[in-house]
Amino acid sequence: GQNIDQPTEMTATEGAIVQINCTYQTSGFNGLFWYQQHAGEAPTFLSYNVLDGLEEKGRFSSFLSRSKGYSYLLLKELQMKDSASYLCAVRRITGGGNKLTFGTGTQLKVEL
Amino acid sequence: GAGVSQSPRYKVAKRGQDVALRCDPISGHVSLFWYQQALGQGPEFLTYFQNEAQLDKSGLPSDRFFAERPEGSVSTLKIQRTQQEDSAVYLCASSTYGDEQFFGPGTRLTVL
């Protein structure tokens, strides 16, 4: 089976830094993805990690430790438009392709 | 259009009606996925196509759900005899081999 855990809600201040954690248990691990989803909209791709370490992409960075089953998404210089749900998703190698298993999402609220 | 498109965007059905949801993937993307997203939850995998072949349908919740992609491009998700528990947003995503999935805006299905 698979289990993906991430906090339900987080609140942060504009201009600050926030870290959203994700832990997972899975077999056939083939990468971890972070998506951003604004209310009523499609998830949009933020980052991808398949090897251990930090991937930086502008204001967003993502970290992966495969041995610990742990990832985090780091958002710097927070802006009001960053208020959204952040979805952690694990990709597994299966007989039929590389499907994603999502966590329930972390609802981030950015305040003034 | 450069992105994944879905139609209709909103669908209201009476309990027991059949519905058909359409997905137009990004041109050239061989992989196509359907997900179901309940309110406040992450997307849950339903089924996966590689070109016209349905390689994984392990997430379809019952035999009332059927998906097809006859020419390896457009896909249709059909739900027969809809029930209230089928109310959700149905997301379609496409990708090239092994890359990130690009999501469409979804179809919000409400079963009365």
Coordinates of N, CA, C and O in Angstrom, one line a residue, chain A:
Chain A
G1 N 0.8 -1.2 0.0 CA 0.0 0.0 0.0 C 0.9 1.2 0.0 O 2.1 1.2 0.1
Q2 N 0.2 2.4 -0.1 CA 0.9 3.6 -0.1 C 0.3 4.6 0.9 O -0.9 4.5 1.1
N3 N 1.1 5.4 1.5 CA 0.7 6.4 2.4 C 1.4 7.7 2.2 O 2.7 7.7 2.2
I4 N 0.8 8.8 1.9 CA 1.4 10.1 1.7 C 0.8 11.1 2.7 O -0.4 11.2 2.8
D5 N 1.7 11.7 3.5 CA 1.2 12.6 4.6 C 1.8 14.0 4.4 O 3.0 14.1 4.2
Q6 N 0.9 15.0 4.5 CA 1.3 16.4 4.5 C 0.3 17.1 5.3 O -0.8 16.7 5.5
P7 N 0.8 18.3 5.9 CA -0.1 19.0 6.8 C -1.3 19.5 6.0 O -1.2 19.8 4.8
T8 N -2.4 19.7 6.7 CA -3.7 20.1 6.0 C -3.7 21.6 5.7 O -4.1 22.0 4.6
E9 N -3.2 22.4 6.6 CA -3.2 23.8 6.5 C -1.9 24.4 7.0 O -1.3 23.9 8.0
M10 N -1.5 25.6 6.4 CA -0.4 26.4 6.9 C -0.7 27.8 6.6 O -1.4 28.1 5.6
T11 N -0.2 28.7 7.5 CA -0.4 30.1 7.3 C 1.0 30.8 7.4 O 1.8 30.4 8.2
A12 N 1.3 31.7 6.5 CA 2.5 32.4 6.5 C 2.3 33.9 6.1 O 1.3 34.2 5.6
T13 N 3.4 34.7 6.3 CA 3.3 36.1 6.1 C 3.9 36.4 4.8 O 4.9 35.8 4.4
E14 N 3.4 37.4 4.1 CA 3.9 37.9 2.8 C 5.4 38.2 3.0 O 5.7 38.9 4.0
G15 N 6.2 37.8 2.1 CA 7.7 38.1 2.2 C 8.5 37.1 2.9 O 9.7 37.0 2.9
A16 N 7.8 36.2 3.7 CA 8.5 35.2 4.5 C 8.8 34.0 3.7 O 8.6 33.9 2.5
I17 N 9.4 33.0 4.4 CA 9.7 31.7 3.8 C 8.8 30.6 4.5 O 8.6 30.7 5.7
V18 N 8.3 29.6 3.7 CA 7.5 28.6 4.3 C 8.0 27.2 3.8 O 8.4 27.1 2.6
Q19 N 8.0 26.2 4.6 CA 8.4 24.9 4.2 C 7.2 23.9 4.4 O 6.7 23.8 5.5
I20 N 6.9 23.2 3.4 CA 5.8 22.3 3.4 C 6.4 20.9 3.3 O 7.0 20.6 2.3
N21 N 6.1 20.1 4.3 CA 6.7 18.8 4.4 C 5.8 17.7 3.8 O 4.5 17.8 3.9
C22 N 6.4 16.6 3.4 CA 5.6 15.5 2.8 C 6.4 14.2 3.2 O 7.6 14.1 2.9
T23 N 5.7 13.3 3.8 CA 6.3 12.0 4.0 C 5.5 10.9 3.3 O 4.3 11.1 3.1
Y24 N 6.2 9.9 2.8 CA 5.6 8.9 2.0 C 6.1 7.5 2.3 O 7.2 7.3 2.8
Q25 N 5.3 6.5 2.1 CA 5.7 5.1 2.1 C 5.2 4.5 0.9 O 4.0 4.5 0.6
T26 N 6.0 3.9 0.1 CA 5.6 3.3 -1.2 C 6.6 2.3 -1.7 O 7.8 2.4 -1.3
S27 N 6.2 1.4 -2.6 CA 7.1 0.5 -3.3 C 7.3 1.0 -4.7 O 6.4 1.7 -5.2
G28 N 8.4 0.7 -5.3 CA 8.5 1.1 -6.7 C 8.6 2.6 -6.9 O 8.2 3.1 -8.0
F29 N 9.3 3.3 -6.0 CA 9.4 4.7 -6.1 C 10.1 5.1 -7.4 O 11.2 4.6 -7.7
N30 N 9.5 6.1 -8.1 CA 10.1 6.6 -9.3 C 10.0 8.1 -9.4 O 9.7 8.7 -10.5
G31 N 10.0 8.8 -8.3 CA 10.0 10.3 -8.3 C 9.0 10.9 -7.5 O 7.9 10.3 -7.2
L32 N 9.2 12.1 -7.0 CA 8.3 12.9 -6.2 C 8.0 14.2 -6.9 O 9.0 14.9 -7.3
F33 N 6.8 14.6 -7.0 CA 6.3 15.8 -7.7 C 5.6 16.7 -6.7 O 4.9 16.2 -5.8
W34 N 5.8 18.0 -6.9 CA 5.0 19.0 -6.2 C 4.2 19.8 -7.3 O 4.7 20.2 -8.3
Y35 N 2.9 19.9 -7.0 CA 2.0 20.6 -7.8 C 1.3 21.7 -7.0 O 1.1 21.6 -5.8
Q36 N 1.0 22.8 -7.6 CA 0.2 23.9 -7.0 C -1.2 23.9 -7.6 O -1.4 23.7 -8.8
Q37 N -2.2 24.1 -6.8 CA -3.6 24.1 -7.3 C -4.3 25.2 -6.6 O -4.6 25.2 -5.4
H38 N -4.7 26.2 -7.4 CA -5.6 27.3 -6.9 C -7.0 26.8 -7.0 O -7.4 25.9 -7.8
A39 N -7.9 27.3 -6.1 CA -9.2 26.8 -6.0 C -9.9 26.9 -7.3 O -9.9 27.9 -8.0
G40 N -10.5 25.7 -7.7 CA -11.3 25.7 -9.0 C -10.5 25.6 -10.2 O -11.0 25.6 -11.3
E41 N -9.2 25.4 -10.0 CA -8.3 25.3 -11.2 C -7.5 24.0 -11.3 O -7.6 23.2 -10.3
A42 N -6.9 23.8 -12.4 CA -6.1 22.5 -12.5 C -4.8 22.6 -11.7 O -4.2 23.7 -11.6
P43 N -4.3 21.5 -11.3 CA -3.0 21.4 -10.7 C -1.9 21.8 -11.7 O -2.0 21.4 -12.9
T44 N -0.9 22.6 -11.3 CA 0.2 23.0 -12.2 C 1.5 22.5 -11.6 O 1.7 22.6 -10.4
F45 N 2.3 22.0 -12.4 CA 3.6 21.4 -12.0 C 4.5 22.5 -11.4 O 4.7 23.6 -12.0
L46 N 5.2 22.1 -10.3 CA 6.1 23.0 -9.7 C 7.5 22.4 -9.7 O 8.5 23.1 -10.1
S47 N 7.7 21.2 -9.3 CA 9.0 20.6 -9.2 C 9.0 19.1 -9.2 O 7.9 18.5 -9.0
Y48 N 10.1 18.5 -9.4 CA 10.3 17.0 -9.5 C 11.6 16.6 -9.0 O 12.7 17.2 -9.3
N49 N 11.6 15.6 -8.1 CA 12.9 15.1 -7.5 C 12.8 13.6 -7.7 O 11.8 12.9 -7.4
V50 N 13.9 13.0 -8.3 CA 14.0 11.5 -8.3 C 15.2 11.1 -7.6 O 15.3 9.9 -7.1
L51 N 16.2 11.9 -7.5 CA 17.4 11.6 -6.7 C 17.4 12.5 -5.4 O 16.8 13.5 -5.3
D52 N 18.2 12.1 -4.4 CA 18.3 12.8 -3.2 C 18.9 14.2 -3.4 O 19.8 14.3 -4.2
G53 N 18.4 15.1 -2.6 CA 19.0 16.4 -2.7 C 18.0 17.5 -3.0 O 16.8 17.3 -2.9
L54 N 18.5 18.7 -3.2 CA 17.7 19.9 -3.4 C 17.7 20.3 -4.9 O 18.7 20.4 -5.5
E55 N 16.5 20.6 -5.3 CA 16.3 21.2 -6.7 C 15.7 22.6 -6.5 O 14.7 22.8 -5.8
E56 N 16.4 23.6 -7.1 CA 16.0 25.0 -6.9 C 15.5 25.5 -8.2 O 16.1 25.3 -9.3
K57 N 14.4 26.2 -8.1 CA 13.7 26.8 -9.3 C 13.1 28.1 -8.9 O 12.0 28.2 -8.6
G58 N 13.9 29.2 -9.0 CA 13.5 30.5 -8.7 C 13.1 30.6 -7.2 O 13.9 30.2 -6.3
R59 N 11.9 31.0 -6.9 CA 11.4 31.1 -5.5 C 11.1 29.8 -4.9 O 10.9 29.7 -3.6
F60 N 11.0 28.7 -5.7 CA 10.6 27.4 -5.2 C 11.8 26.5 -5.2 O 12.6 26.4 -6.1
S61 N 11.9 25.7 -4.1 CA 12.9 24.6 -4.0 C 12.2 23.4 -3.5 O 11.3 23.5 -2.7
S62 N 12.7 22.2 -3.9 CA 12.2 21.0 -3.4 C 13.3 20.1 -3.0 O 14.3 20.0 -3.7
F63 N 13.2 19.4 -1.9 CA 14.2 18.5 -1.4 C 13.6 17.1 -1.3 O 12.4 16.9 -1.0
L64 N 14.5 16.1 -1.5 CA 14.1 14.7 -1.3 C 15.1 13.9 -0.6 O 16.3 14.0 -0.9
S65 N 14.7 13.0 0.3 CA 15.5 12.0 1.0 C 14.8 10.7 0.8 O 13.7 10.4 1.4
R66 N 15.3 9.9 -0.1 CA 14.6 8.6 -0.4 C 14.7 7.6 0.8 O 13.7 6.9 1.1
S67 N 15.8 7.6 1.5 CA 16.0 6.7 2.6 C 15.0 7.0 3.7 O 14.6 6.1 4.4
K68 N 14.6 8.3 3.8 CA 13.7 8.7 4.9 C 12.3 8.8 4.4 O 11.4 9.0 5.2
G69 N 12.1 8.6 3.1 CA 10.7 8.8 2.6 C 10.2 10.2 2.9 O 9.0 10.4 3.4
Y70 N 11.0 11.2 2.6 CA 10.7 12.6 3.0 C 11.0 13.6 1.9 O 12.0 13.5 1.3
S71 N 10.1 14.5 1.8 CA 10.4 15.6 0.9 C 9.8 16.9 1.5 O 9.0 16.9 2.4
Y72 N 10.4 18.0 1.0 CA 9.8 19.3 1.4 C 9.8 20.3 0.2 O 10.7 20.2 -0.7
L73 N 8.8 21.2 0.2 CA 8.8 22.2 -0.8 C 9.0 23.5 0.0 O 8.4 23.8 1.0
L74 N 10.0 24.3 -0.5 CA 10.3 25.6 0.2 C 9.9 26.7 -0.7 O 10.3 26.8 -1.9
L75 N 9.1 27.6 -0.2 CA 8.7 28.8 -0.9 C 9.3 30.0 -0.3 O 9.1 30.3 0.9
K76 N 10.0 30.8 -1.0 CA 10.7 32.0 -0.5 C 10.0 33.2 -1.0 O 9.2 33.2 -2.0
E77 N 10.2 34.4 -0.3 CA 9.6 35.7 -0.7 C 8.2 35.5 -1.0 O 7.7 35.9 -2.1
L78 N 7.4 35.0 -0.1 CA 6.0 34.7 -0.3 C 5.2 35.9 -0.8 O 5.4 37.0 -0.4
Q79 N 4.3 35.6 -1.8 CA 3.5 36.6 -2.3 C 2.0 36.1 -2.1 O 1.7 34.9 -1.9
M80 N 1.1 37.1 -2.1 CA -0.3 36.8 -1.9 C -0.8 35.7 -2.9 O -1.6 34.8 -2.5
K81 N -0.3 35.8 -4.1 CA -0.8 34.8 -5.1 C -0.3 33.4 -4.9 O -0.8 32.5 -5.5
D82 N 0.6 33.2 -3.9 CA 1.0 31.9 -3.5 C 0.0 31.1 -2.7 O 0.2 29.9 -2.4
S83 N -1.0 31.8 -2.2 CA -2.1 31.2 -1.5 C -2.8 30.2 -2.4 O -3.4 30.5 -3.4
A84 N -2.7 28.9 -2.0 CA -3.2 27.8 -2.9 C -3.0 26.5 -2.1 O -2.5 26.5 -1.0
S85 N -3.4 25.4 -2.7 CA -3.2 24.1 -2.2 C -1.9 23.6 -2.9 O -1.7 23.7 -4.1
Y86 N -1.0 22.9 -2.1 CA 0.2 22.4 -2.6 C 0.1 20.8 -2.4 O 0.0 20.3 -1.3
L87 N 0.2 20.2 -3.5 CA 0.0 18.7 -3.6 C 1.4 18.0 -3.8 O 2.1 18.3 -4.7
C88 N 1.6 17.1 -2.9 CA 2.8 16.2 -3.0 C 2.3 14.9 -3.7 O 1.2 14.4 -3.3
A89 N 3.0 14.4 -4.7 CA 2.6 13.3 -5.4 C 3.8 12.4 -5.6 O 4.9 12.8 -6.0
V90 N 3.6 11.1 -5.4 CA 4.6 10.1 -5.6 C 4.4 9.3 -6.9 O 3.2 8.9 -7.2
R91 N 5.4 9.2 -7.7 CA 5.2 8.4 -9.0 C 5.8 7.0 -8.7 O 6.9 6.9 -8.2
R92 N 5.1 6.0 -9.1 CA 5.5 4.6 -8.9 C 5.7 3.9 -10.3 O 4.9 4.2 -11.2
I93 N 6.6 3.0 -10.3 CA 6.7 2.2 -11.5 C 5.7 1.1 -11.4 O 5.7 0.3 -10.4
T94 N 4.8 1.0 -12.3 CA 3.8 -0.1 -12.3 C 3.8 -0.8 -13.6 O 4.5 -0.3 -14.6
G95 N 3.2 -1.9 -13.7 CA 3.1 -2.6 -15.0 C 2.5 -1.8 -16.1 O 2.8 -2.0 -17.3
G96 N 1.7 -0.9 -15.7 CA 0.9 -0.1 -16.8 C 1.4 1.3 -16.9 O 0.6 2.1 -17.5
G97 N 2.5 1.7 -16.4 CA 2.9 3.1 -16.5 C 3.2 3.8 -15.2 O 3.2 3.2 -14.2
N98 N 3.5 5.0 -15.3 CA 4.0 5.8 -14.1 C 2.9 6.7 -13.6 O 2.9 7.9 -13.8
K99 N 1.9 6.1 -12.9 CA 0.9 6.9 -12.3 C 1.3 7.6 -11.1 O 2.2 7.3 -10.4
L100 N 0.6 8.7 -10.8 CA 0.9 9.5 -9.6 C -0.1 9.2 -8.5 O -1.3 9.0 -8.8
T101 N 0.4 9.1 -7.3 CA -0.5 9.0 -6.1 C -0.3 10.3 -5.3 O 0.8 10.6 -4.9
F102 N -1.4 11.0 -5.1 CA -1.3 12.3 -4.4 C -1.6 12.3 -2.9 O -2.4 11.4 -2.5
G103 N -1.0 13.2 -2.2 CA -1.5 13.5 -0.9 C -2.7 14.3 -0.9 O -3.2 14.7 -2.0
T104 N -3.3 14.6 0.3 CA -4.5 15.4 0.3 C -4.3 16.9 0.1 O -5.3 17.6 -0.2
G105 N -3.0 17.3 0.0 CA -2.8 18.7 -0.2 C -2.6 19.5 1.0 O -3.3 19.2 2.1
T106 N -1.8 20.5 1.0 CA -1.6 21.5 2.1 C -2.1 22.8 1.6 O -1.6 23.4 0.6
Q107 N -3.2 23.3 2.3 CA -3.7 24.6 2.0 C -2.9 25.7 2.6 O -2.9 25.8 3.8
L108 N -2.2 26.5 1.8 CA -1.4 27.6 2.3 C -2.1 28.9 2.2 O -2.6 29.2 1.1
K109 N -2.1 29.6 3.3 CA -2.7 31.0 3.3 C -1.6 32.0 3.5 O -0.9 31.9 4.6
V110 N -1.4 32.9 2.6 CA -0.4 34.0 2.8 C -1.2 35.2 3.2 O -2.1 35.7 2.6
E111 N -0.7 35.8 4.4 CA -1.3 37.0 4.9 C -0.4 38.2 4.9 O 0.8 38.0 4.8
L112 N -1.0 39.3 5.0 CA -0.2 40.6 5.0 C 0.5 40.7 6.3 O 0.1 40.3 7.3

